[in-house]
Coordinates of C-alpha atoms in Angstrom, one line a residue:
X1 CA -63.7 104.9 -63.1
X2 CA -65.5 105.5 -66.3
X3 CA -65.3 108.9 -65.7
X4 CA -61.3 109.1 -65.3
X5 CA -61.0 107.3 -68.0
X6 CA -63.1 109.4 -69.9
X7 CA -61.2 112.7 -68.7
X8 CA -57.3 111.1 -69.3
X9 CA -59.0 109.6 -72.3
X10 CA -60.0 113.3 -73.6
X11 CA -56.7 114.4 -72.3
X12 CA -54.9 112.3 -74.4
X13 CA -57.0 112.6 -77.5
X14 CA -56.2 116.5 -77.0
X15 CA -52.3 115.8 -76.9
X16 CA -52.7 113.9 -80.0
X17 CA -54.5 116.5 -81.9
X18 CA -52.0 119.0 -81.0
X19 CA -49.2 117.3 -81.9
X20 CA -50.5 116.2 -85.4
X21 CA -51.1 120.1 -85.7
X22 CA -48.0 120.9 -85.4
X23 CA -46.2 118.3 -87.3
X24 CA -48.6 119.5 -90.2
X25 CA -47.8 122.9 -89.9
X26 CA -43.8 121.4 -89.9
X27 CA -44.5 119.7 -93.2
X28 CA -45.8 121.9 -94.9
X29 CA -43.1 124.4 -93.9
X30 CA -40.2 122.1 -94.6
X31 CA -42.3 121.0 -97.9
X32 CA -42.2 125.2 -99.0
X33 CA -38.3 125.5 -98.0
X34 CA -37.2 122.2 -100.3
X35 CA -39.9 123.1 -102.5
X36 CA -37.6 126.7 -103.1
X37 CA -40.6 128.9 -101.9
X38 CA -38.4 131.0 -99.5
X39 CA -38.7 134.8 -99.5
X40 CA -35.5 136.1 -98.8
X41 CA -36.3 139.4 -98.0
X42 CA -38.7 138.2 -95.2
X43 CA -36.2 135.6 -93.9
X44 CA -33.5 138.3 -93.3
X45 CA -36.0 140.7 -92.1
X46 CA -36.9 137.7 -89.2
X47 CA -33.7 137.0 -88.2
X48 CA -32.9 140.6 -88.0
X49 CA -35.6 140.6 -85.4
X50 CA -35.0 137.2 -83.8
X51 CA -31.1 137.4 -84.3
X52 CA -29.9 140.9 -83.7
X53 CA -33.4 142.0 -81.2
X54 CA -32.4 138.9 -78.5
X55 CA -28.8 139.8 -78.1
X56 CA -29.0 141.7 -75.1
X57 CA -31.2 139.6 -73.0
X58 CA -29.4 136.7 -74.0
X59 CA -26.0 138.2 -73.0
X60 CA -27.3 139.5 -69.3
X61 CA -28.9 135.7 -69.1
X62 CA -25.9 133.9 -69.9
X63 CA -23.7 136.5 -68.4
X64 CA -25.4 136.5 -64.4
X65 CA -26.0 132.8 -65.1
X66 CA -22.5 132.3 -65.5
X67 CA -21.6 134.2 -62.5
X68 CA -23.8 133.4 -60.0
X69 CA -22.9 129.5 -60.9
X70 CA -19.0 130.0 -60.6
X71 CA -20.0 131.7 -56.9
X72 CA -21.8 128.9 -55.7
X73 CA -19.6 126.4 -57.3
X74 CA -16.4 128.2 -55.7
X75 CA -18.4 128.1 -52.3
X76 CA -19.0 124.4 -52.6
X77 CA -15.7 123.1 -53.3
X78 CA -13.7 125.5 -51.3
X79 CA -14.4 122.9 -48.6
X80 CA -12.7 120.5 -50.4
X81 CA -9.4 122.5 -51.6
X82 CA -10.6 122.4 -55.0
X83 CA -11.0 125.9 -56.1
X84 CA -9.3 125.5 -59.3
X85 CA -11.4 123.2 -60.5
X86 CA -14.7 125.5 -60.8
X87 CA -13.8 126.2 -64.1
X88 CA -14.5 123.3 -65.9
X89 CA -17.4 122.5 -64.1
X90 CA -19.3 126.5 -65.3
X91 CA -17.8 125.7 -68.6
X92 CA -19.5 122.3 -69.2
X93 CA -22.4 123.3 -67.4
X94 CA -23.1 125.8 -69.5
X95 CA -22.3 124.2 -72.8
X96 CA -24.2 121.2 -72.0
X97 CA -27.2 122.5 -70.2
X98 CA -27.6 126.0 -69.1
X99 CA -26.5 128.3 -72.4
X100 CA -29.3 126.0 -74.9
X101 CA -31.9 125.7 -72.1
X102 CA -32.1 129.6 -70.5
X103 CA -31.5 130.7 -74.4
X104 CA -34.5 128.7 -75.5
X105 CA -36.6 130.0 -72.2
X106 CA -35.9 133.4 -73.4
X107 CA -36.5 133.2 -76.9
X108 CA -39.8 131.5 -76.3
X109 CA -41.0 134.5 -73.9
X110 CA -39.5 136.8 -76.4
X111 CA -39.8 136.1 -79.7
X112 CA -42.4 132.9 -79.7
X113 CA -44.8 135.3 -77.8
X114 CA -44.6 138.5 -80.6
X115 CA -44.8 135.4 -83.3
X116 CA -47.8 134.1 -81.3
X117 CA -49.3 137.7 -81.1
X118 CA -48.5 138.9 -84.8
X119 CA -50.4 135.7 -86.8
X120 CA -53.3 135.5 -83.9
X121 CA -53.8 139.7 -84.8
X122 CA -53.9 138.5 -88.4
X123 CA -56.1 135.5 -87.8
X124 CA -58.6 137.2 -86.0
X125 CA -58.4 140.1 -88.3
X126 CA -58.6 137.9 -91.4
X127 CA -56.0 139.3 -93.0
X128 CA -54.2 135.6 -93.9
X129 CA -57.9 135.0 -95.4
X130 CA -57.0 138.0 -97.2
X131 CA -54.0 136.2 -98.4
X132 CA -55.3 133.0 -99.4
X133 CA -57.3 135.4 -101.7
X134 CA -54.6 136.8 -103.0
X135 CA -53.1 133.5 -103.9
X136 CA -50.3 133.5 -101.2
X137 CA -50.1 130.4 -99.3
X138 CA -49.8 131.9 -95.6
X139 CA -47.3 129.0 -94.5
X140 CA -45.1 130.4 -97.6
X141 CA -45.2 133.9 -96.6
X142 CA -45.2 133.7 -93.0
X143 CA -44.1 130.6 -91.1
X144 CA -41.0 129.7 -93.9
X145 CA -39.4 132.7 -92.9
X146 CA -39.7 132.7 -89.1
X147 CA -38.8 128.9 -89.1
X148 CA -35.3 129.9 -91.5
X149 CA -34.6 132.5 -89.1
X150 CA -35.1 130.6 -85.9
X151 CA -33.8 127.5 -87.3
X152 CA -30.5 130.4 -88.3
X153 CA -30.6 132.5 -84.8
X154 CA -31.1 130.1 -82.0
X155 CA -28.5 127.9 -82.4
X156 CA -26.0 131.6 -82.9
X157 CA -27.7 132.9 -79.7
X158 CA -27.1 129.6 -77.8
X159 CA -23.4 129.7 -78.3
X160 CA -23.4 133.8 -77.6
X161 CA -24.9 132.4 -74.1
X162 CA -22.3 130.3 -73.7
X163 CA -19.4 132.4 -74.3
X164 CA -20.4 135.2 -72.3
X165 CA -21.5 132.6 -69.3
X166 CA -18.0 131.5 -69.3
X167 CA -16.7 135.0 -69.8
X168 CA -18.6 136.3 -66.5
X169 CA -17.6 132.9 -64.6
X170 CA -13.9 133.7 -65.4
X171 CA -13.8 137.1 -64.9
X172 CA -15.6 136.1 -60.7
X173 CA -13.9 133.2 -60.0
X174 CA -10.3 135.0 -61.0
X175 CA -10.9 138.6 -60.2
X176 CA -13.4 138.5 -57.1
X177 CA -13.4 135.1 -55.7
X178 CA -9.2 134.5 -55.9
X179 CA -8.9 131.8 -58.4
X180 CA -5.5 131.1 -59.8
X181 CA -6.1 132.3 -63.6
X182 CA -3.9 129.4 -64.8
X183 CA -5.2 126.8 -62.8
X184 CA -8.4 127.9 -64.1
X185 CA -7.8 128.3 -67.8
X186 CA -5.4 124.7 -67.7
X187 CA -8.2 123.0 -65.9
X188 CA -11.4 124.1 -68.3
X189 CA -9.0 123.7 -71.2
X190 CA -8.4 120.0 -70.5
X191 CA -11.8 119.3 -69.8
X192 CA -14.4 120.9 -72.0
X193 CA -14.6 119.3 -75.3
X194 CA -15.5 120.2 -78.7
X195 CA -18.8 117.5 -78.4
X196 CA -19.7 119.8 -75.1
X197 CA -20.6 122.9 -77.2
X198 CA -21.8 120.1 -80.1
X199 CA -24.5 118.9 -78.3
X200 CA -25.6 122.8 -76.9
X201 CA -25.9 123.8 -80.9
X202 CA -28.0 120.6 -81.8
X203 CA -30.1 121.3 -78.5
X204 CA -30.5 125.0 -80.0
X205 CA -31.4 123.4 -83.4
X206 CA -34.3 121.5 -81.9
X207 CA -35.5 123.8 -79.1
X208 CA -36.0 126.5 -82.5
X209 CA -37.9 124.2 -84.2
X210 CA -40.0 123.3 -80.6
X211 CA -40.9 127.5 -80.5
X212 CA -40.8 127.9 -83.8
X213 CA -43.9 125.8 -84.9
X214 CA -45.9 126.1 -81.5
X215 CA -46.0 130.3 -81.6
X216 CA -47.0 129.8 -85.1
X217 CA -49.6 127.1 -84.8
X218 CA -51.3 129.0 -81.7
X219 CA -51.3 131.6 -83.5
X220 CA -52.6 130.5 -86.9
X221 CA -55.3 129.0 -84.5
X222 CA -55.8 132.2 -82.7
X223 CA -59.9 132.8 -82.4
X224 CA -62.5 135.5 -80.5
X225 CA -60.9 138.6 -81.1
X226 CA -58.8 139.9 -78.9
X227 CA -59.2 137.7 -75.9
X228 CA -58.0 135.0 -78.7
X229 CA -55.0 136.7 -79.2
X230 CA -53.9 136.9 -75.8
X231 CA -54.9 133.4 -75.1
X232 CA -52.6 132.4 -77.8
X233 CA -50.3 134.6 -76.8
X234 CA -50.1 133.3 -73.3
X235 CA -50.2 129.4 -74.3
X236 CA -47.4 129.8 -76.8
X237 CA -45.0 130.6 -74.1
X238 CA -45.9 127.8 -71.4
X239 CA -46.3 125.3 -74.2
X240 CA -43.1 125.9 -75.9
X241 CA -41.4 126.8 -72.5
X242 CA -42.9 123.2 -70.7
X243 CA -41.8 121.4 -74.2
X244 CA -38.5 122.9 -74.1
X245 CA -37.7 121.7 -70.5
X246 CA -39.1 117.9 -71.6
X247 CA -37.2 117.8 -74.6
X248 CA -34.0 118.4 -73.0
X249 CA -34.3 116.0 -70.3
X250 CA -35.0 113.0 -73.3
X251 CA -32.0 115.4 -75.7
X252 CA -30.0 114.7 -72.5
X253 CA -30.3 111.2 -72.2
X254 CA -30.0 110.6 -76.0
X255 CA -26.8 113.1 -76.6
X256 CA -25.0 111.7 -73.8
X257 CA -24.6 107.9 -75.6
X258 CA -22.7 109.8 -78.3
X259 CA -21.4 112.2 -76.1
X260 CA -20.4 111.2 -73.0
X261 CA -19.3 113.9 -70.6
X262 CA -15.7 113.9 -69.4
X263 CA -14.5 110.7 -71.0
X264 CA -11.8 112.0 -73.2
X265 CA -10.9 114.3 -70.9

């Protein structure tokens, strides 16, 4: 018994120590951006490579996502004479759930990997000692900017997901499976909401932050050379992807008292 409790006990203690490391690194980041210590040129740079180097996998994610759902929604409720009713179903779907989750899933294998990879290379290589040297904080010259541009590009990329989801769903269910286009259209007019892609941008908002400060703070604690790096690497990406499932499951819960699916409509 002593035992047990001595390993959840550890367990736990762990947990804690993690998260206070990455709320640190979070205030001192947010401290830097209201402080006015934001590099421009880097922030743009980031989102460049966040922004503009994710748009293809997110497009064939939320594209094939959106399809593949409109066929197996079409299959289910042709049973019950309801085939023009698919289309507000994918659209809300992927508004609500799919588009922020699979967007943030990607991103984090993506980009919270590279981030992961580029500060644990620069740990282990003591080039941010070389900064502090130089009198740079390293949170100013390299978190601030990757937090901007996440913070910027995820919650862009999330609603990219979406619209191309619900592109590919329309273009299946009207061109391949049969679907009247009107019934369609009418029907995912009337019931997807404006709160519907709401609450996908504020999940995008806080998945970025989730990736954002975990690639950096496993990297920033990246250690034994190489092996560190890759360690880091490789923890970033099931951290932020197993924190990025979680959060969604408690954003769902909370989002839905403000914005309850399918009342209005």
């Amino acid at each position: 018994m002593n035992l047990l409790l001595g390993v959840f006990g550890g367990a736990f203690a762990a947990f804690c120590t993690y998260l206070g490391q990455v709320g640190v690194l979070a205030g001192e980041t947010f401290a830097s951006v209201f402080a006015g210590r934001v590099r421009l040129g880097l922030t743009l740079r980031q989102i460049s490579h966040i922004g503009f180097g994710s748009q293809m996998v997110v497009i064939v994610t939320g594209a094939f996502t959106g399809a593949v759902f409109v066929a197996q929604t079409y299959f289910q409720f042709a049973r019950l004479n309801m085939e023009s009713a698919v289309g507000p179903v994918v659209s809300v779907a992927m508004c609500r759930e799919l588009g922020p989750v699979l967007t943030g899933l990607m991103v984090a294998g993506r980009v919270g990997a590279a981030m992961s990879a580029e500060l644990g290379t620069m740990k282990v290589t003591q080039q941010i000692d070389a900064l502090r040297a130089l009198a740079v904080h390293p949170v100013d010259y390299l978190v601030v900017p990757r937090a901007l541009a996440m913070l910027v590009s995820l919650p862009l990329l999330v609603g990219e997901c979406i619209f191309f989801g619900m592109l590919a769903a329309y273009l299946v269910a009207t061109q391949v499976l049969g679907v009247g286009s009107a019934y369609y259209m009418l029907n995912m007019y009337k019931f997807t909401e404006a709160e519907d892609i709401f609450m996908g941008v504020i999940k995008g908002v806080v998945f970025a932050v989730i990736i954002v400060f975990v690639a950096c703070r496993e990297g920033l604690h990246a250690r034994d050379g190489a092996v560190g790096v890759g360690r880091a690497t490789t923890e970033a990406v099931v951290i932020s992807s197993l924190a990025v499932l979680i959060a969604n499951f408690f954003l769902t819960m909370f989002l839905n008292i403000f914005f309850p699916a399918g009342v209005s409509g």
